[in-house]
mmCIF file of C-alpha atoms in Angstrom:
data_model
loop_
_atom_site.group_PDB
_atom_site.id
_atom_site.type_symbol
_atom_site.label_atom_id
_atom_site.label_comp_id
_atom_site.label_asym_id
_atom_site.label_seq_id
_atom_site.Cartn_x
_atom_site.Cartn_y
_atom_site.Cartn_z
ATOM 1 C CA MET A 5 92.453 165.466 52.392
ATOM 2 C CA ASP A 6 91.877 164.578 56.238
ATOM 3 C CA THR A 7 94.802 163.075 57.310
ATOM 4 C CA PRO A 8 97.164 165.834 55.841
ATOM 5 C CA THR A 9 94.701 168.358 57.285
ATOM 6 C CA ARG A 10 95.156 166.315 60.774
ATOM 7 C CA TRP A 11 98.772 165.621 59.852
ATOM 8 C CA ALA A 12 98.745 170.214 59.913
ATOM 9 C CA GLY A 13 98.019 170.103 62.647
ATOM 10 C CA ALA A 14 100.341 168.024 64.625
ATOM 11 C CA ALA A 15 102.735 170.151 63.074
ATOM 12 C CA ALA A 16 100.797 173.213 63.837
ATOM 13 C CA GLY A 17 101.046 171.606 67.955
ATOM 14 C CA VAL A 18 104.856 170.839 67.475
ATOM 15 C CA ALA A 19 105.898 174.586 65.937
ATOM 16 C CA VAL A 20 103.552 175.698 68.667
ATOM 17 C CA GLY A 21 105.465 174.202 71.630
ATOM 18 C CA THR A 22 108.700 174.970 70.084
ATOM 19 C CA LEU A 23 108.501 178.264 68.945
ATOM 20 C CA VAL A 24 106.578 179.465 71.167
ATOM 21 C CA ASP A 25 108.442 180.086 75.284
ATOM 22 C CA PHE A 26 105.296 178.576 78.179
ATOM 23 C CA ASN A 27 107.810 179.021 81.113
ATOM 24 C CA PRO A 28 111.963 179.974 81.212
ATOM 25 C CA GLU A 29 112.168 176.123 83.219
ATOM 26 C CA PRO A 30 113.047 173.577 80.266
ATOM 27 C CA ASP A 31 110.527 171.118 82.149
ATOM 28 C CA VAL A 32 107.612 172.841 82.674
ATOM 29 C CA GLN A 33 108.178 174.584 79.427
ATOM 30 C CA LEU A 34 107.593 171.230 78.237
ATOM 31 C CA LEU A 35 104.082 170.253 80.676
ATOM 32 C CA TYR A 36 102.882 173.485 78.805
ATOM 33 C CA ALA A 37 103.638 172.404 75.473
ATOM 34 C CA PHE A 38 101.755 168.957 75.410
ATOM 35 C CA PRO A 39 98.571 170.560 75.835
ATOM 36 C CA ALA A 40 98.633 173.249 72.802
ATOM 37 C CA PHE A 41 99.763 170.130 70.967
ATOM 38 C CA GLY A 42 96.776 168.458 71.991
ATOM 39 C CA LEU A 43 94.846 171.635 71.046
ATOM 40 C CA CYS A 44 96.342 171.984 67.789
ATOM 41 C CA VAL A 45 95.114 168.666 66.879
ATOM 42 C CA MET A 46 92.169 168.787 67.207
ATOM 43 C CA ALA A 47 92.068 171.731 65.620
ATOM 44 C CA GLY A 48 93.309 169.727 63.363
ATOM 45 C CA VAL A 49 90.965 167.223 63.640
ATOM 46 C CA LEU A 50 88.254 169.224 63.095
ATOM 47 C CA ALA A 51 89.550 171.190 60.393
ATOM 48 C CA ALA A 52 89.319 167.678 58.534
ATOM 49 C CA ASP A 53 85.205 167.512 59.649
ATOM 50 C CA LEU A 54 84.663 170.630 57.818
ATOM 51 C CA ILE A 55 85.640 170.387 55.197
ATOM 52 C CA ALA A 56 84.855 166.013 54.161
ATOM 53 C CA ARG A 57 82.349 165.692 52.423
ATOM 54 C CA PRO A 58 79.595 162.739 53.544
ATOM 55 C CA ARG A 59 80.258 159.897 50.853
ATOM 56 C CA HIS A 60 76.036 159.065 49.849
ATOM 57 C CA SER A 61 75.342 155.643 48.460
ATOM 58 C CA TRP A 62 72.799 155.930 45.272
ATOM 59 C CA ILE A 63 70.016 154.811 47.852
ATOM 60 C CA ARG A 64 70.336 156.952 50.639
ATOM 61 C CA VAL A 65 68.265 155.999 53.142
ATOM 62 C CA ALA A 66 66.858 158.674 56.267
ATOM 63 C CA GLU A 67 67.550 157.709 59.637
ATOM 64 C CA VAL A 68 65.797 157.716 62.579
ATOM 65 C CA THR A 69 68.085 156.182 64.990
ATOM 66 C CA PRO A 70 69.136 159.102 67.526
ATOM 67 C CA ARG A 71 73.046 159.038 67.140
ATOM 68 C CA ARG A 72 74.772 158.991 69.915
ATOM 69 C CA VAL A 73 78.808 160.219 70.943
ATOM 70 C CA ARG A 74 79.839 157.202 72.225
ATOM 71 C CA ASP A 75 78.721 154.792 69.455
ATOM 72 C CA HIS A 76 81.740 155.738 67.474
ATOM 73 C CA VAL A 77 83.725 156.981 70.327
ATOM 74 C CA PRO A 78 86.804 153.726 71.013
ATOM 75 C CA ARG A 79 85.865 152.638 74.428
ATOM 76 C CA ALA A 80 88.864 150.864 75.460
ATOM 77 C CA LEU A 81 90.575 152.912 74.192
ATOM 78 C CA ALA A 82 88.818 156.205 75.805
ATOM 79 C CA THR A 83 88.496 153.824 79.536
ATOM 80 C CA PHE A 84 91.643 153.124 79.667
ATOM 81 C CA LEU A 85 92.830 157.311 79.096
ATOM 82 C CA ALA A 86 89.783 157.748 81.613
ATOM 83 C CA ALA A 87 92.107 155.907 84.381
ATOM 84 C CA GLN A 88 95.319 157.064 83.798
ATOM 85 C CA ALA A 89 93.652 160.994 83.501
ATOM 86 C CA LEU A 90 92.139 159.143 87.301
ATOM 87 C CA ILE A 91 95.887 158.953 88.244
ATOM 88 C CA LEU A 92 97.276 161.474 86.951
ATOM 89 C CA THR A 93 95.392 163.685 89.301
ATOM 90 C CA VAL A 94 96.044 161.214 92.035
ATOM 91 C CA LEU A 95 99.505 162.248 91.552
ATOM 92 C CA VAL A 96 99.395 165.444 91.062
ATOM 93 C CA VAL A 97 98.042 166.303 94.735
ATOM 94 C CA ILE A 98 99.845 163.834 95.951
ATOM 95 C CA ALA A 99 103.118 165.574 95.211
ATOM 96 C CA ALA A 100 101.101 169.087 95.331
ATOM 97 C CA SER A 101 101.004 168.371 99.060
ATOM 98 C CA THR A 102 103.969 167.274 99.737
ATOM 99 C CA ALA A 103 105.945 169.316 97.875
ATOM 100 C CA THR A 104 108.270 171.964 99.448
ATOM 101 C CA ALA A 105 110.684 174.740 99.068
ATOM 102 C CA ASP A 106 114.351 174.146 97.262
ATOM 103 C CA SER A 107 117.218 174.661 98.350
ATOM 104 C CA GLU A 108 116.877 178.033 96.371
ATOM 105 C CA GLY A 109 113.622 179.211 98.160
ATOM 106 C CA ARG A 110 111.555 177.861 95.115
ATOM 107 C CA SER A 111 108.474 177.249 96.300
ATOM 108 C CA GLY A 112 106.538 173.619 95.558
ATOM 109 C CA ARG A 113 109.733 172.868 93.504
ATOM 110 C CA ALA A 114 111.047 169.535 96.403
ATOM 111 C CA LEU A 115 110.128 166.297 98.411
ATOM 112 C CA ALA A 116 112.111 167.272 102.312
ATOM 113 C CA VAL A 117 112.635 163.849 104.010
ATOM 114 C CA GLU A 118 113.842 162.936 107.522
ATOM 115 C CA CYS A 119 115.864 159.749 107.699
ATOM 116 C CA PRO A 120 117.633 158.315 110.334
ATOM 117 C CA ALA A 121 120.798 159.875 108.899
ATOM 118 C CA GLY A 122 119.782 163.005 108.642
ATOM 119 C CA SER A 123 117.023 164.922 106.898
ATOM 120 C CA GLN A 124 117.053 164.604 102.742
ATOM 121 C CA LEU A 125 115.804 168.015 100.436
ATOM 122 C CA LEU A 126 115.570 165.975 96.973
ATOM 123 C CA GLY A 127 114.115 167.755 93.489
ATOM 124 C CA PRO A 128 113.064 168.508 90.763
ATOM 125 C CA TRP A 129 109.648 167.617 91.990
ATOM 126 C CA PRO A 130 106.633 167.487 90.674
ATOM 127 C CA GLY A 131 104.250 170.707 92.874
ATOM 128 C CA LEU A 132 101.927 173.044 92.595
ATOM 129 C CA TYR A 133 103.958 174.124 89.953
ATOM 130 C CA TYR A 134 103.272 171.034 87.226
ATOM 131 C CA ALA A 135 100.042 171.731 88.157
ATOM 132 C CA TRP A 136 98.612 173.946 86.374
ATOM 133 C CA PRO A 137 100.377 173.152 83.172
ATOM 134 C CA ALA A 138 99.498 169.563 83.999
ATOM 135 C CA LEU A 139 96.162 169.284 84.725
ATOM 136 C CA GLY A 140 94.822 173.176 83.305
ATOM 137 C CA GLY A 141 95.382 171.681 80.214
ATOM 138 C CA MET A 142 94.080 167.909 80.142
ATOM 139 C CA ALA A 143 91.011 170.189 82.135
ATOM 140 C CA LEU A 144 91.381 172.057 79.420
ATOM 141 C CA GLY A 145 91.473 170.099 75.808
ATOM 142 C CA THR A 146 88.791 167.163 77.474
ATOM 143 C CA VAL A 147 86.319 169.874 76.758
ATOM 144 C CA ALA A 148 87.698 170.616 73.348
ATOM 145 C CA CYS A 149 87.336 167.141 72.706
ATOM 146 C CA ALA A 150 83.612 166.802 74.541
ATOM 147 C CA LEU A 151 82.771 169.316 72.262
ATOM 148 C CA LEU A 152 84.527 167.739 68.975
ATOM 149 C CA LEU A 153 83.141 164.482 69.583
ATOM 150 C CA ARG A 154 79.410 166.056 69.666
ATOM 151 C CA ARG A 155 80.002 167.856 66.992
ATOM 152 C CA VAL A 156 81.255 164.128 64.705
ATOM 153 C CA THR A 157 78.634 163.042 65.717
ATOM 154 C CA LEU A 158 75.971 165.207 65.374
ATOM 155 C CA ARG A 159 77.258 165.457 61.477
ATOM 156 C CA SER A 160 75.945 164.225 58.758
ATOM 157 C CA GLN A 161 78.502 162.243 56.937
ATOM 158 C CA THR A 162 78.499 158.484 57.089
ATOM 159 C CA ASP A 163 79.286 156.403 60.161
ATOM 160 C CA ASP A 164 83.106 155.264 59.082
ATOM 161 C CA GLN A 165 84.202 158.546 59.208
ATOM 162 C CA ARG A 166 82.463 159.343 62.855
ATOM 163 C CA ARG A 167 84.546 156.634 63.836
ATOM 164 C CA ILE A 168 87.168 157.686 62.070
ATOM 165 C CA GLN A 169 87.231 161.423 63.956
ATOM 166 C CA ALA A 170 86.469 160.692 66.628
ATOM 167 C CA ARG A 171 89.135 157.864 66.844
ATOM 168 C CA ALA A 172 91.752 160.394 65.826
ATOM 169 C CA ALA A 173 89.602 163.385 68.917
ATOM 170 C CA VAL A 174 90.588 160.479 71.317
ATOM 171 C CA GLY A 175 94.203 160.005 70.632
ATOM 172 C CA ALA A 176 94.742 164.029 70.920
ATOM 173 C CA TRP A 177 92.950 163.937 73.815
ATOM 174 C CA GLY A 178 95.385 160.743 75.383
ATOM 175 C CA VAL A 179 98.326 163.037 74.396
ATOM 176 C CA LEU A 180 97.397 165.076 76.768
ATOM 177 C CA VAL A 181 96.312 162.249 79.448
ATOM 178 C CA THR A 182 99.529 160.141 78.828
ATOM 179 C CA ALA A 183 102.363 162.947 78.054
ATOM 180 C CA PRO A 184 101.973 164.711 81.634
ATOM 181 C CA LEU A 185 101.082 161.380 83.076
ATOM 182 C CA PHE A 186 104.026 160.180 82.085
ATOM 183 C CA ALA A 187 106.486 163.505 83.102
ATOM 184 C CA VAL A 188 105.193 163.121 86.593
ATOM 185 C CA SER A 189 105.290 159.936 87.671
ATOM 186 C CA PHE A 190 108.708 159.077 86.027
ATOM 187 C CA THR A 191 109.962 162.630 87.808
ATOM 188 C CA MET A 192 108.768 161.270 90.947
ATOM 189 C CA ALA A 193 110.109 158.192 89.960
ATOM 190 C CA VAL A 194 114.122 159.066 90.730
ATOM 191 C CA VAL A 195 112.927 161.507 93.289
ATOM 192 C CA VAL A 196 111.832 157.625 95.277
ATOM 193 C CA LEU A 197 115.263 156.886 93.731
ATOM 194 C CA SER A 198 117.606 158.740 95.612
ATOM 195 C CA LEU A 199 115.542 157.942 98.743
ATOM 196 C CA SER A 200 118.148 156.932 101.265
ATOM 197 C CA CYS A 201 115.216 155.328 103.454
ATOM 198 C CA ALA A 202 111.914 153.983 103.247
ATOM 199 C CA GLY A 203 112.334 150.519 102.817
ATOM 200 C CA VAL A 204 109.728 148.309 101.578
ATOM 201 C CA ALA A 205 108.026 151.117 100.931
ATOM 202 C CA LYS A 206 110.232 152.760 98.270
ATOM 203 C CA VAL A 207 109.723 149.607 96.873
ATOM 204 C CA PHE A 208 105.990 149.401 96.178
ATOM 205 C CA ALA A 209 106.231 153.749 95.324
ATOM 206 C CA LEU A 210 109.194 152.798 92.921
ATOM 207 C CA ALA A 211 107.515 149.621 92.133
ATOM 208 C CA ALA A 212 104.055 151.605 90.821
ATOM 209 C CA LEU A 213 105.633 154.507 90.016
ATOM 210 C CA ALA A 214 108.611 153.249 87.379
ATOM 211 C CA LEU A 215 105.132 151.026 86.282
ATOM 212 C CA THR A 216 102.468 153.913 85.713
ATOM 213 C CA ALA A 217 105.685 155.901 83.491
ATOM 214 C CA PHE A 218 105.680 153.331 81.830
ATOM 215 C CA THR A 219 102.132 152.713 80.564
ATOM 216 C CA SER A 220 101.836 155.827 80.174
ATOM 217 C CA ALA A 221 104.374 155.886 77.210
ATOM 218 C CA LEU A 222 102.879 153.351 75.806
ATOM 219 C CA SER A 223 99.252 154.450 75.955
ATOM 220 C CA GLY A 224 101.509 157.826 74.445
ATOM 221 C CA CYS A 225 102.684 156.678 71.359
ATOM 222 C CA HIS A 226 99.309 154.550 70.623
ATOM 223 C CA CYS A 227 97.790 158.006 70.718
ATOM 224 C CA LEU A 228 100.187 160.014 68.655
ATOM 225 C CA GLY A 229 99.525 157.212 66.138
ATOM 226 C CA VAL A 230 95.422 156.797 67.053
ATOM 227 C CA LEU A 231 95.006 160.683 66.753
ATOM 228 C CA LEU A 232 97.427 160.562 62.725
ATOM 229 C CA ILE A 233 95.919 157.742 61.478
ATOM 230 C CA PRO A 234 92.854 156.511 63.294
ATOM 231 C CA GLN A 235 91.721 154.766 59.632
ATOM 232 C CA ALA A 236 94.343 152.183 60.429
ATOM 233 C CA TYR A 237 93.084 151.588 63.150
ATOM 234 C CA THR A 238 89.452 151.299 62.478
ATOM 235 C CA GLU A 239 89.585 149.727 59.653
ATOM 236 C CA ALA A 240 91.855 147.165 62.221
ATOM 237 C CA ARG A 241 88.913 146.170 63.840
ATOM 238 C CA SER A 242 86.088 145.613 60.552
#
C-alpha cells in the first residue's frame, strides 16, 4: 500500500506544478513547480508511513539501542546531494551578483559583458528571480525532509521499512536539489556559450557548467527512481 501512496503523492505534485500558475514566465514557473512536486512527494511518503503497519515476527524483542537518522539514510546519496546543494547555492549567488537588467528593463534577467568588439547583453541569466524559487524551495524541502526522516526513524516499524521510507524521503529531497541545479547550470552554460570573448576562461566555465548540468540530470533521474521504488534500491544493497 505504501508504494501506491508515494506514487499518488508524485502524481499530485505533477498536477500542482502543471495546473497552478506560480509565475507567468515558463522558466520561473518550472522552478516553482519543482518544490511543489518534491513537497507533494514527501507528503506521499508521510502518508505511506502513516498507513504502513510494522511487520512483527512471532517473537518480539525489545530494542534498547537508540535509533539514529544516519543509520537509515543512504549516506552516499545524501552526501552527493548535499554537495550538489552547495554547488547550487554557489551558482545562484554568482548569477545573482553578476546579473543586470535585460533589454526590456527587467532586473536580474541578463548578463552584461564588455568585449574588445563591444558590449554584450546576454540572457536569460538566472539572477534573483531564479534564486527565490531555487534556494527557497530547496530550504523548505530540506526542513521537510529532516522532519520526515526523524519521524520515520522514531516510528515503531522494522528496519527495512525505515530504510525504504528514509530512502524515498531523500529521493524526494534530491529532486528539489538536482532539478533547479540543472536549470541554473544549463541556463548559465547557454549564456557562456554565447560569449564572443573570454578565451580560456570561457572554455573552463563552459566545461564546468556542462558537467554540472549533466551530473544533475543523471542524479535527478536516479532520485526519481529512488523516491518511486525505494524498495528496489534497498533490496539491491542487501
